[in-house]
PDB file of C-alpha atoms in Angstrom:
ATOM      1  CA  UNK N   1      -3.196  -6.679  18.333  1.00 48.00           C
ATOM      2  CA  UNK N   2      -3.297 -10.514  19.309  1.00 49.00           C
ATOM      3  CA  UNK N   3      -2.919 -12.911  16.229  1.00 51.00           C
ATOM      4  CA  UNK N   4      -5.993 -14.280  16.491  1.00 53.00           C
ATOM      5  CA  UNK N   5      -7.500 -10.880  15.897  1.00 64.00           C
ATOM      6  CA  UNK N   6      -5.812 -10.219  13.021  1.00 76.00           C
ATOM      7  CA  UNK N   7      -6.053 -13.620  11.335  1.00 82.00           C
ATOM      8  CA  UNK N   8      -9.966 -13.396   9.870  1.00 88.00           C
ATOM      9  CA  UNK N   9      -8.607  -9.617   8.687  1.00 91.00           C
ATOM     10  CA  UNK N  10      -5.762 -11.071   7.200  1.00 89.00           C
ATOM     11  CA  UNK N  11      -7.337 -14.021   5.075  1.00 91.00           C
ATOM     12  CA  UNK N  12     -10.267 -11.567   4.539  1.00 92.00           C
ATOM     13  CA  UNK N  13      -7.728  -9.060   2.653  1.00 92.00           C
ATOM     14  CA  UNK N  14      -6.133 -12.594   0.863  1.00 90.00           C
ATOM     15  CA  UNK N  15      -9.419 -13.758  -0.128  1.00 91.00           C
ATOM     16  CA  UNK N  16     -10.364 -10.243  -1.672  1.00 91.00           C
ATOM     17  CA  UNK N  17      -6.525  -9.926  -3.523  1.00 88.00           C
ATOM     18  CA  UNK N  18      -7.196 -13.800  -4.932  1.00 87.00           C
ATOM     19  CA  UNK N  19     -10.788 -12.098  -6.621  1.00 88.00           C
ATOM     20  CA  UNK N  20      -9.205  -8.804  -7.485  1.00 83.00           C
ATOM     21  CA  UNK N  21      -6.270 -11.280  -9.341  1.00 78.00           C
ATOM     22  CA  UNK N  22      -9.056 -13.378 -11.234  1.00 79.00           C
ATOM     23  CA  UNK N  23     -10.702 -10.468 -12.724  1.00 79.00           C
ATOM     24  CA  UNK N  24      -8.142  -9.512 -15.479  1.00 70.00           C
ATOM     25  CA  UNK N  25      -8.725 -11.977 -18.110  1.00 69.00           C
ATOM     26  CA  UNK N  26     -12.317 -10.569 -17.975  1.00 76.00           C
ATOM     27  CA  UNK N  27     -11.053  -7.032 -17.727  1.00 77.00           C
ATOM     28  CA  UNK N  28      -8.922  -7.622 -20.453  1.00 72.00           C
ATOM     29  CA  UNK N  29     -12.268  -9.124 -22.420  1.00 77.00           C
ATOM     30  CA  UNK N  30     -14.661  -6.827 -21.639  1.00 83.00           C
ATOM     31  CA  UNK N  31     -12.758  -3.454 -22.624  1.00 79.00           C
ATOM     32  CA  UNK N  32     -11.809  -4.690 -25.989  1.00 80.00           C
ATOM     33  CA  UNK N  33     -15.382  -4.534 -26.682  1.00 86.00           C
ATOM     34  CA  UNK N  34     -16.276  -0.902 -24.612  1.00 87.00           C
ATOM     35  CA  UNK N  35     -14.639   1.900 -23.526  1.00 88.00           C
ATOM     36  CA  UNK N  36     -12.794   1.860 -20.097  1.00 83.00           C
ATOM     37  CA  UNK N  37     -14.381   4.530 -18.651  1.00 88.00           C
ATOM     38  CA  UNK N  38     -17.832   3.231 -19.417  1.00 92.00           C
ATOM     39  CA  UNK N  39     -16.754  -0.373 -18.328  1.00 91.00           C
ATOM     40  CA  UNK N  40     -16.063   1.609 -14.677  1.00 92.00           C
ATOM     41  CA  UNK N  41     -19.342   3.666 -14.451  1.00 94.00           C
ATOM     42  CA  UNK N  42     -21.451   0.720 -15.121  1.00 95.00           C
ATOM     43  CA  UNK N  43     -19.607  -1.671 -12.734  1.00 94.00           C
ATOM     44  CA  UNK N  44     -19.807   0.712  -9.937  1.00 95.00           C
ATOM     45  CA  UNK N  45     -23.181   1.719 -10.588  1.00 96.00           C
ATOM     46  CA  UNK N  46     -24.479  -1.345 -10.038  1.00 96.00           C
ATOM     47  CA  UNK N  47     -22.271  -2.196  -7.196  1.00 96.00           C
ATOM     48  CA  UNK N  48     -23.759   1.512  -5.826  1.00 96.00           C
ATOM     49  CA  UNK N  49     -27.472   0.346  -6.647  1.00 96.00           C
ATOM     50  CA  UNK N  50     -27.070  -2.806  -4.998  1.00 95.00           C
ATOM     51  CA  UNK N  51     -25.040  -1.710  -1.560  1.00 95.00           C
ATOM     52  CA  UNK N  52     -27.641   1.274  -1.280  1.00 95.00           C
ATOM     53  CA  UNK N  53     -30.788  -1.403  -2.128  1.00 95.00           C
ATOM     54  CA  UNK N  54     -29.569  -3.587   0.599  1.00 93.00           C
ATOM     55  CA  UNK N  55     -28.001  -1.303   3.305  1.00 94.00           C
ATOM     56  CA  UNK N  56     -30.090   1.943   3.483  1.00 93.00           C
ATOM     57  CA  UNK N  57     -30.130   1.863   7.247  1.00 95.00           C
ATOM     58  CA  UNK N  58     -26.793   1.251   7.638  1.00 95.00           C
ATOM     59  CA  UNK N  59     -25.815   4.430   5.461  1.00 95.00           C
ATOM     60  CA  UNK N  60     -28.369   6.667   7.811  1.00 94.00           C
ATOM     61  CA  UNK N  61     -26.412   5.797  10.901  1.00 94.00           C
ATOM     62  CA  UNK N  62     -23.462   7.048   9.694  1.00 94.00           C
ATOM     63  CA  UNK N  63     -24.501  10.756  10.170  1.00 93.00           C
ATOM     64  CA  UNK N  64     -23.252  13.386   8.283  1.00 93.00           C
ATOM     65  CA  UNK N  65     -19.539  13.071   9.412  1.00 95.00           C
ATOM     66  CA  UNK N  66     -19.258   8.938   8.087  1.00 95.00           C
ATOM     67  CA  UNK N  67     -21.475  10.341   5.159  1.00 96.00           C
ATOM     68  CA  UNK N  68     -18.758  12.904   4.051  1.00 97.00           C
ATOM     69  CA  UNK N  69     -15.814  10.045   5.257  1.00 96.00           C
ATOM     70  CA  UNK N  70     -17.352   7.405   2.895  1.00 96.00           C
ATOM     71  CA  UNK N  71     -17.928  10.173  -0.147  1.00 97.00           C
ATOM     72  CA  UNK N  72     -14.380  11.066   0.091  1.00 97.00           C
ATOM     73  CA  UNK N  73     -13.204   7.440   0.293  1.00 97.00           C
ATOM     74  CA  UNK N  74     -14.938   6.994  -2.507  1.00 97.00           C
ATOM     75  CA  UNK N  75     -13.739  10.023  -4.508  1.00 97.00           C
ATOM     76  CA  UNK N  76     -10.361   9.049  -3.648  1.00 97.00           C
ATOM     77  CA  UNK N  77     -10.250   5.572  -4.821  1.00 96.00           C
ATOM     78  CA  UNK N  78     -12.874   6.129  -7.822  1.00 95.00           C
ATOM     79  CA  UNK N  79      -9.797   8.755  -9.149  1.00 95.00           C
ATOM     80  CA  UNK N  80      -6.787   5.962  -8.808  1.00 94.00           C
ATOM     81  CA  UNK N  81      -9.151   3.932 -10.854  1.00 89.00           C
ATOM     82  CA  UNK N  82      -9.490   6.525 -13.645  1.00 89.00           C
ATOM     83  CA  UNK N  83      -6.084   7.557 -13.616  1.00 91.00           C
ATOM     84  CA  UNK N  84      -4.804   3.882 -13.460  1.00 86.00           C
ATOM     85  CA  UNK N  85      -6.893   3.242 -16.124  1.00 80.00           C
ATOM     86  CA  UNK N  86      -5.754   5.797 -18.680  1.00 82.00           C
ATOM     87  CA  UNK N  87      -2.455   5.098 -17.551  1.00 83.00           C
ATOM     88  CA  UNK N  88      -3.010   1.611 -18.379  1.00 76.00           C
ATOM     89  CA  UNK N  89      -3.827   2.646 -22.130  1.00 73.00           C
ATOM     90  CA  UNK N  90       0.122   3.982 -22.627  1.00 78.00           C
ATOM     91  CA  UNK N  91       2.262   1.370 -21.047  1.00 71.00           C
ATOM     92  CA  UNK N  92       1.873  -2.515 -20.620  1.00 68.00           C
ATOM     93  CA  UNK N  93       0.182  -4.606 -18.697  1.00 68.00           C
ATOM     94  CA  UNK N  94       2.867  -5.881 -16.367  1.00 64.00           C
ATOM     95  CA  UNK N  95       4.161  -2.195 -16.050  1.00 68.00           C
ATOM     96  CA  UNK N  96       1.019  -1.170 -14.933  1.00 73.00           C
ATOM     97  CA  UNK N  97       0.566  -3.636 -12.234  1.00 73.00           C
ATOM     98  CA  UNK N  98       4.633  -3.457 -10.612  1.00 71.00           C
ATOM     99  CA  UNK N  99       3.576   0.978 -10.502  1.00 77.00           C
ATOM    100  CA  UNK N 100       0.251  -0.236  -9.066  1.00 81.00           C
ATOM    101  CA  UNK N 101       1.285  -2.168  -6.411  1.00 80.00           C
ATOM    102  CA  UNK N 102       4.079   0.971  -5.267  1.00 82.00           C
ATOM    103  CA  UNK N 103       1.518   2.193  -3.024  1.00 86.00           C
ATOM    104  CA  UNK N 104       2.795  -0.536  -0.659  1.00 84.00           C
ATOM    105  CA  UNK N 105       6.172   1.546  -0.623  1.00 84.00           C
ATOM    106  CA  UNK N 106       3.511   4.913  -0.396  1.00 88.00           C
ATOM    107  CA  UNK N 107       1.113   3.731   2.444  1.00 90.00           C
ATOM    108  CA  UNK N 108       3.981   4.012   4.855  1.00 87.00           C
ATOM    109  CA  UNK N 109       4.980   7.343   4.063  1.00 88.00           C
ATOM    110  CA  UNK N 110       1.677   8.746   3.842  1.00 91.00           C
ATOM    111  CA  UNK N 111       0.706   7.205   7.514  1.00 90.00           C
ATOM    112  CA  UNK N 112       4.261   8.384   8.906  1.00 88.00           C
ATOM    113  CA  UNK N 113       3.817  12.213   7.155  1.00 87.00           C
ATOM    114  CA  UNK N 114      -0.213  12.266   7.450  1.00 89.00           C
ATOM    115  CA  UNK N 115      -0.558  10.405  11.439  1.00 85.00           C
ATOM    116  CA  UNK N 116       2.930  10.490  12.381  1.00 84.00           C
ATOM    117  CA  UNK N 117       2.619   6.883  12.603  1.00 79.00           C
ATOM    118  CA  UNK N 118       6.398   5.616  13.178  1.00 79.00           C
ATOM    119  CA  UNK N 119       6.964   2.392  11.572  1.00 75.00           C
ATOM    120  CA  UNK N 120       9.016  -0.233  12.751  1.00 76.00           C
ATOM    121  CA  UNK N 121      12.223  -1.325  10.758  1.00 80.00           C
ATOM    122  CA  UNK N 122      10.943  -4.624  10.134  1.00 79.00           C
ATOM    123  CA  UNK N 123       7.850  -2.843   8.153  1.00 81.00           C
ATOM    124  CA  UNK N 124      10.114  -1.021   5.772  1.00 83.00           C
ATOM    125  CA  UNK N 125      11.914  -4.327   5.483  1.00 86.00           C
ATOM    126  CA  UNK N 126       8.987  -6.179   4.556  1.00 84.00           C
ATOM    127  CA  UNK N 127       8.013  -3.160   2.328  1.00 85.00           C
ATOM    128  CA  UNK N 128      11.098  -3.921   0.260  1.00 85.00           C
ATOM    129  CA  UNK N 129      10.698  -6.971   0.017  1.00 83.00           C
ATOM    130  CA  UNK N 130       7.235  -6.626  -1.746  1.00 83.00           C
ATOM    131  CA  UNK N 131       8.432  -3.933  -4.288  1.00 84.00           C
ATOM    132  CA  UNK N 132      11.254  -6.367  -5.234  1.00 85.00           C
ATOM    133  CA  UNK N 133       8.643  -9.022  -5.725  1.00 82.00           C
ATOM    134  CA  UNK N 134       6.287  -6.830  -7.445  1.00 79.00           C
ATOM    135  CA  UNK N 135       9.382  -5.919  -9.560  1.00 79.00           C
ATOM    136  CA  UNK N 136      10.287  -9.545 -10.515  1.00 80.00           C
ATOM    137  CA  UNK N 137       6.637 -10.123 -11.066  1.00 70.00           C
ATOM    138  CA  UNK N 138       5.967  -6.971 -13.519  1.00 66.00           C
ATOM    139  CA  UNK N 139       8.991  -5.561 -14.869  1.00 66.00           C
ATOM    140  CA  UNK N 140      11.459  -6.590 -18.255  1.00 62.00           C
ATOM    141  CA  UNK N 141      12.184  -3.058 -18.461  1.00 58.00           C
ATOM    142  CA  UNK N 142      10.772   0.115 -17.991  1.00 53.00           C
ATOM    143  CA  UNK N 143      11.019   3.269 -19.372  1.00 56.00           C
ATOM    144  CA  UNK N 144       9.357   6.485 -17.112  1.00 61.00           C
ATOM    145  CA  UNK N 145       6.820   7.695 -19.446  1.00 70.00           C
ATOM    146  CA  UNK N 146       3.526   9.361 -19.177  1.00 81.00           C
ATOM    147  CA  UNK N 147       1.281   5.735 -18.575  1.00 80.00           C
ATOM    148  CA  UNK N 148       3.725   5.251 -15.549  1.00 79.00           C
ATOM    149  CA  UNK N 149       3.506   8.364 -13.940  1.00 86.00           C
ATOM    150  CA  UNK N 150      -0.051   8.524 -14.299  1.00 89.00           C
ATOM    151  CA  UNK N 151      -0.037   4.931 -13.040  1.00 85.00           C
ATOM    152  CA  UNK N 152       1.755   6.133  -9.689  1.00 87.00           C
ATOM    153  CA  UNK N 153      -0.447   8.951  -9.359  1.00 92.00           C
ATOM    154  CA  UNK N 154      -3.131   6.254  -9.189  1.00 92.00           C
ATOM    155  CA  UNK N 155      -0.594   4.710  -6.433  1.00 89.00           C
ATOM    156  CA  UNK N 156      -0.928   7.433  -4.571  1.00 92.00           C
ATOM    157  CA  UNK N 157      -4.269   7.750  -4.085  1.00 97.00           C
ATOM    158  CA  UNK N 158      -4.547   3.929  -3.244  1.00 95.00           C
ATOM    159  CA  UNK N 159      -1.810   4.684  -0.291  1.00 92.00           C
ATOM    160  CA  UNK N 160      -4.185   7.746   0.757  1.00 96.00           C
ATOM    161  CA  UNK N 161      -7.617   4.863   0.494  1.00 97.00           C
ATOM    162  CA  UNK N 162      -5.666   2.866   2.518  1.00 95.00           C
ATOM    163  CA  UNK N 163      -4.410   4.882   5.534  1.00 94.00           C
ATOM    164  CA  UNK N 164      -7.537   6.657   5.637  1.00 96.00           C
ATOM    165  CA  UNK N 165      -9.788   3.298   5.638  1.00 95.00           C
ATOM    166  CA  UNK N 166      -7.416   2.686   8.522  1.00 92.00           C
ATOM    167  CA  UNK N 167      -8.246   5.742  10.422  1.00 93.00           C
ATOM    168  CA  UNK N 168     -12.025   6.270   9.674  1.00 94.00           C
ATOM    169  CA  UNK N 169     -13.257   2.254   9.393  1.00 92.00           C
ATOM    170  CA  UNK N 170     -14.596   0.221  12.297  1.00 91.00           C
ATOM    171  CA  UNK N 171     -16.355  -2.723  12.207  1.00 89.00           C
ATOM    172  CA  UNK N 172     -20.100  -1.322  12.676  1.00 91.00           C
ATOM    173  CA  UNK N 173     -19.912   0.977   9.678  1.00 93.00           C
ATOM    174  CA  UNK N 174     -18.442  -1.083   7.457  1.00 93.00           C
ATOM    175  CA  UNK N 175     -21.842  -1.478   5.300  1.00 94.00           C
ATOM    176  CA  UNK N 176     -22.611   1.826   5.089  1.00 95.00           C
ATOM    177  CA  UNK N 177     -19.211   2.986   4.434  1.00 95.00           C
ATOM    178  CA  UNK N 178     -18.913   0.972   1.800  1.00 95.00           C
ATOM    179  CA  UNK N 179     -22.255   1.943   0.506  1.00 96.00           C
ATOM    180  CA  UNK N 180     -21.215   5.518  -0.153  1.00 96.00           C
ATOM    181  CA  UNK N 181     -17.465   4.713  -1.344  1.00 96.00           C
ATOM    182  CA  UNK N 182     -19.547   2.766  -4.177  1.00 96.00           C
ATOM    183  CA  UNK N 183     -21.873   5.610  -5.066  1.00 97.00           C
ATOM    184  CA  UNK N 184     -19.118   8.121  -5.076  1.00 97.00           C
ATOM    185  CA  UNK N 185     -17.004   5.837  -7.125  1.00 96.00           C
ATOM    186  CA  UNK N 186     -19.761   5.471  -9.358  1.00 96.00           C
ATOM    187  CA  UNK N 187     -19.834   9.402  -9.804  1.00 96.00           C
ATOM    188  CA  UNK N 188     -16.478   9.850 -10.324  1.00 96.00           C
ATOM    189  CA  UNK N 189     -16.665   7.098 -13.493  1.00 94.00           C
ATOM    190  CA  UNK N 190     -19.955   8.305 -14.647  1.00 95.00           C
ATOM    191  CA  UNK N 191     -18.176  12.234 -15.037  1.00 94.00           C
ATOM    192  CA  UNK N 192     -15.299  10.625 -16.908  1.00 92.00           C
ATOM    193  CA  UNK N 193     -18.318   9.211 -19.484  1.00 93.00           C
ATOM    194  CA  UNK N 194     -19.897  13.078 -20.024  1.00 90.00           C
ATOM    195  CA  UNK N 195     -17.688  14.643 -22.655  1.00 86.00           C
ATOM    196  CA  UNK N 196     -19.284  11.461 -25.015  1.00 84.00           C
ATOM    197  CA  UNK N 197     -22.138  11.699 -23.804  1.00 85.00           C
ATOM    198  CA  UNK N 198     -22.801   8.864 -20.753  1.00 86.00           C
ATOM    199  CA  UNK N 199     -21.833   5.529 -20.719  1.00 90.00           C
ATOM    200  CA  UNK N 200     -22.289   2.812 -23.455  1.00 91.00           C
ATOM    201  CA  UNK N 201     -23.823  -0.195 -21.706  1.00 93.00           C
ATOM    202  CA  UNK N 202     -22.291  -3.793 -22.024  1.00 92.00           C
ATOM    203  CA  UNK N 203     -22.315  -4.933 -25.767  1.00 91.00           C
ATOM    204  CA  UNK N 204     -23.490  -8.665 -25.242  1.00 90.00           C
ATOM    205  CA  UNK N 205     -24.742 -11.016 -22.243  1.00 91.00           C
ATOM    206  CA  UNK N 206     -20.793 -12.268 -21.855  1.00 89.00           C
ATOM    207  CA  UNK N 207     -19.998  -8.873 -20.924  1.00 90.00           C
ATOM    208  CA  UNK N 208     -22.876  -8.558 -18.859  1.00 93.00           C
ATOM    209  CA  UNK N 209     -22.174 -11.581 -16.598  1.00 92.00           C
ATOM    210  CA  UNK N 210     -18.616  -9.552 -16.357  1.00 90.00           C
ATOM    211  CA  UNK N 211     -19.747  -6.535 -15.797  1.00 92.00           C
ATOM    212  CA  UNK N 212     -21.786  -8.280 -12.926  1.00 94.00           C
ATOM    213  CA  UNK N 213     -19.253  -9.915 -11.077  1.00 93.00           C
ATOM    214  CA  UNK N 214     -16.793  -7.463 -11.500  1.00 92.00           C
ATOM    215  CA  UNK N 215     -19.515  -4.813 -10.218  1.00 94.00           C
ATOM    216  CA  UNK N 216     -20.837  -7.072  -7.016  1.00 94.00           C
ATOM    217  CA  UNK N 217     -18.136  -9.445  -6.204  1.00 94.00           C
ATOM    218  CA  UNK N 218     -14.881  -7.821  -7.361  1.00 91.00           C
ATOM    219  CA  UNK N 219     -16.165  -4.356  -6.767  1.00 91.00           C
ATOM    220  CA  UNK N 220     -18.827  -3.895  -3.468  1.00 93.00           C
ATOM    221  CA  UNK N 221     -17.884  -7.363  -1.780  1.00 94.00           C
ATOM    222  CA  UNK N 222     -14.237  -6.537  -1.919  1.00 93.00           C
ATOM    223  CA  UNK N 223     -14.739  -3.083  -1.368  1.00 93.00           C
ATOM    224  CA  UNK N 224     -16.380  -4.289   1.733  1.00 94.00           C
ATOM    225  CA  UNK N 225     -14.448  -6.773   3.016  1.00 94.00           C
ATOM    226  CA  UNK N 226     -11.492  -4.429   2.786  1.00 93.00           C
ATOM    227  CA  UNK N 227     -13.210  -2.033   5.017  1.00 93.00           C
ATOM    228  CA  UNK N 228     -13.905  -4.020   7.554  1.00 94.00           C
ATOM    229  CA  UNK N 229     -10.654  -5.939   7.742  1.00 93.00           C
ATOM    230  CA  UNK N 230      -8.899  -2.005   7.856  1.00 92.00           C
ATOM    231  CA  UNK N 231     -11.110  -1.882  11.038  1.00 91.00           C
ATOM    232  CA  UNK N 232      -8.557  -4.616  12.766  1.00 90.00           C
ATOM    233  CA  UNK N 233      -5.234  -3.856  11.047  1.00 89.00           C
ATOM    234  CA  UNK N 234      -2.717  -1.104  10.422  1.00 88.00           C
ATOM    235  CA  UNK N 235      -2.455   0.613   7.046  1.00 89.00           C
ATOM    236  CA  UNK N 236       0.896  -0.353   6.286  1.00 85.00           C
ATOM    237  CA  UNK N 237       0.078  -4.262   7.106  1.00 86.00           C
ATOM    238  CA  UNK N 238      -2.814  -4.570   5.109  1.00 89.00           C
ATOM    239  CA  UNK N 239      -1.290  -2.731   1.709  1.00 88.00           C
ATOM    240  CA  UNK N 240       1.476  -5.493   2.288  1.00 86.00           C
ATOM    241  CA  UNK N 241      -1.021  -8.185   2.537  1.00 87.00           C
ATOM    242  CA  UNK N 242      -2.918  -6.448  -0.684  1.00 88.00           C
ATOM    243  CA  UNK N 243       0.631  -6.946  -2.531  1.00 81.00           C
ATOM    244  CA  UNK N 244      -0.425 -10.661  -3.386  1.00 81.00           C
ATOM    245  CA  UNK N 245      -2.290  -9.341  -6.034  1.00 79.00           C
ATOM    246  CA  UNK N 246      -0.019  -9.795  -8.602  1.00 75.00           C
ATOM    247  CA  UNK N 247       0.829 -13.231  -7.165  1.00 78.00           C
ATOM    248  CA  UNK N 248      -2.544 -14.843  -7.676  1.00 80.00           C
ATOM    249  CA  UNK N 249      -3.336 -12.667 -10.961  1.00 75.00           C
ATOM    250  CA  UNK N 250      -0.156 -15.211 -12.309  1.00 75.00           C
ATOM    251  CA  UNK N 251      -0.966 -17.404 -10.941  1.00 79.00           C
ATOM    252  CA  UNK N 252      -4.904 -17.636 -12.377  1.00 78.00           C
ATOM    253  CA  UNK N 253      -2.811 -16.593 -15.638  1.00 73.00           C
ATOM    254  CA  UNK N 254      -1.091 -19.706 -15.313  1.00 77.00           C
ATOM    255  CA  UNK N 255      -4.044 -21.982 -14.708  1.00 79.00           C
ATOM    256  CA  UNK N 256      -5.859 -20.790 -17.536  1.00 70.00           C
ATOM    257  CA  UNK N 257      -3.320 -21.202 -19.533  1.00 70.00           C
ATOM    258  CA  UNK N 258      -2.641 -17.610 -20.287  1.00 63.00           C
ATOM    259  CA  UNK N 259       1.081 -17.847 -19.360  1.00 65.00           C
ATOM    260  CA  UNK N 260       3.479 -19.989 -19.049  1.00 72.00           C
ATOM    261  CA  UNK N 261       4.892 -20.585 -15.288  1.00 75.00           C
ATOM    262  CA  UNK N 262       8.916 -18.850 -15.198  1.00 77.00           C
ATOM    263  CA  UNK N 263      11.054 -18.585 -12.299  1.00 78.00           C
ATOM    264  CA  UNK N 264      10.557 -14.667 -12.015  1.00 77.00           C
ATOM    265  CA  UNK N 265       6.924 -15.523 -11.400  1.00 74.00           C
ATOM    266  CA  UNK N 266       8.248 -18.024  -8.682  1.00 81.00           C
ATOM    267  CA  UNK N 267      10.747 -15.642  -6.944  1.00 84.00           C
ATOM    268  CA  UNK N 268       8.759 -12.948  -7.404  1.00 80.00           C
ATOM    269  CA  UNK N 269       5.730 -14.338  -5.617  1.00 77.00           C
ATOM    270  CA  UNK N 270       8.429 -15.771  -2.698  1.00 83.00           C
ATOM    271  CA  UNK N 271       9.203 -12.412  -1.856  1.00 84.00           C
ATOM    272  CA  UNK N 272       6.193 -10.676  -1.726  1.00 81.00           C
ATOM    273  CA  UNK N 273       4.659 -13.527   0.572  1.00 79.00           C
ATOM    274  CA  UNK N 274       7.849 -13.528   2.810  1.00 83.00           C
ATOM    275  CA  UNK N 275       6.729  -9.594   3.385  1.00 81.00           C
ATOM    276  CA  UNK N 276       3.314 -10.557   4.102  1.00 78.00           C
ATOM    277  CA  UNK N 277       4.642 -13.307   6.548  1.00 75.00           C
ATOM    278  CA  UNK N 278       7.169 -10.881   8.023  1.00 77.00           C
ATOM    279  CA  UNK N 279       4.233  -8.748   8.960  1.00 71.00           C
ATOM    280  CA  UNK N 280       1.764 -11.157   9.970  1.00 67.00           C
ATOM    281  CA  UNK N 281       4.558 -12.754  12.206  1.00 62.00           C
ATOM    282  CA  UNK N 282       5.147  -9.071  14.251  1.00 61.00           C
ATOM    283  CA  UNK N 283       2.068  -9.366  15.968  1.00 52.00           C
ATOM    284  CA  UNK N 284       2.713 -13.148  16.948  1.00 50.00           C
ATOM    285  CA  UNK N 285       6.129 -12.052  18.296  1.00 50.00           C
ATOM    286  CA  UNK N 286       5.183  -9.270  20.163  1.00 48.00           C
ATOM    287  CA  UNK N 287       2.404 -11.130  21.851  1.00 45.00           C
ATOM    288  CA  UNK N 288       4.501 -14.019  22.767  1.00 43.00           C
ATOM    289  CA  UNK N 289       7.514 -11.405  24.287  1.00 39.00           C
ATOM    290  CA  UNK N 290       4.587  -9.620  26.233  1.00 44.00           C
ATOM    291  CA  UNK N 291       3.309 -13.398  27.771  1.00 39.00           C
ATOM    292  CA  UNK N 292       6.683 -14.356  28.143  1.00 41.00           C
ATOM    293  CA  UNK N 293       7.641 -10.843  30.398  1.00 40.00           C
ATOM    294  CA  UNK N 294       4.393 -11.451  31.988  1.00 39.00           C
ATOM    295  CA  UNK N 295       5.578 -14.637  33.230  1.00 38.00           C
ATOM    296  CA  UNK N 296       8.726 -13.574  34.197  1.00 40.00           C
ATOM    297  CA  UNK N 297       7.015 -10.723  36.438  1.00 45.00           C
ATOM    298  CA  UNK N 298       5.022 -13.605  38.133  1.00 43.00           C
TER     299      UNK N 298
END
């Protein structure tokens, strides 16, 4: 893969991490007033309602093979958000994010047991680099409770998303795909509501305009632009570009005044964009050794 066709991927997957890292204030907002599970089904069903209202054609042509791909997606991911979520209720915040973001240390064991995808030394390089930033970023202490392994469990699953988004995503499916990853996401949060009896609906127009862009921006519009970008990279690159996360959720923290700017935030941040450049700079390399041998063969 050439650098310039992984660039637009690339700043694709930064510009979806930089709205995935705005959303927790309003996260944080929005389930102090209504239960977590309910805050899920109604994000995702409107996020399901709106893909499917717009893209109806594009989910036809998917036949029954992308049909099943994007349900399972879908399933997948809609359980690492459940499972994150409850897992989220038992430890802290910053816990919760540093056993999040392990499924950059999971994506490349998945693709190497699941594909037999070898990866470079480089990539497991970078891939420690990112935990240790995630790690700086999250962690003053941590004890291994329940919250956290339920919290890697949702890891897991992420990893899985990933390296199957990787496999099963290409650039002409992308809408529909993402279509039916929102509608079985949707399920999957809406089930979790049943033993009390459905979902409670947003208290209050505040939670509303959350609910809203956390349900069409945060939710399909990432959800989409990560499919598409998985259409041009490798698993393993694109959970290490996803790692930046945590960088811009401190730094929004920071602007807003939420937190106060340390030098673990600082370091932390370093290293998990020196992973993302050690991966983004692989392709460059490679391309430039292959011109360069080409030019000696001339």
């Amino acid at each position: 893969m050439t650098s310039r066709t992984s660039f637009l991927p690339t700043l694709g997957l930064l510009a979806m991490t930089a709205v995935w890292g705005s959303t927790f204030v309003l996260i944080k907002d929005v389930v102090a007033r209504m239960p977590v599970a309910d805050f899920l089904a109604v994000r995702f069903a409107v996020a399901a309602l709106a893909m499917l209202a717009l893209f109806p054609r594009h989910v036809w042509r998917l036949g029954r093979t992308g049909m099943v791909r994007g349900l399972a997606l879908g399933a997948i991911y809609g359980c690492g958000q459940l499972l994150q979520t409850w897992g989220l209720a038992l430890i802290s915040p910053s816990v919760s994010g540093f056993a999040t973001g392990m499924y950059v240390v999971f994506t490349p064991i998945l693709a190497t047991l699941l594909l037999g995808q070898r990866m470079a030394g480089v990539v497991w390089f970078a891939v420690g680099l990112a935990t240790a930033g995630l790690a700086l970023l999250s962690l003053n202490g941590m004890s291994v409770d329940a919250g956290v392994w339920l919290t890697l469990a949702s890891a897991v699953l992420y990893a899985l998303h990933i390296v199957l988004l990787g496999q099963w995503s290409r650039p002409d499916v992308a809408f529909g795909l993402t279509s039916l990853q929102m509608v079985a996401i949707a399920l999957v949060c809406l089930l979790a509501t049943w033993p009390h009896g459905g979902p409670m609906l947003p208290p209050d127009r505040a939670a509303w305009l959350a609910v809203l862009y956390m349900g069409l921006v945060a939710g399909a519009g990432a959800i989409l632009v990560q499919t598409w970008a998985q259409a041009h990279l490798p698993a393993t690159r694109a959970a290490i570009v996803m790692t930046t996360e945590p960088v811009f959720a401190a730094a929004f923290a920071v602007a807003l005044g939420s937190d106060v700017l340390t030098w673990r935030m600082l370091a932390g941040g370093a290293l998990v964009l020196g992973a993302m450049y050690l991966v983004e700079l692989m392709p460059r390399r490679s391309a430039a050794l292959g011109a360069e041998a080409a030019h000696h063969e001339v």
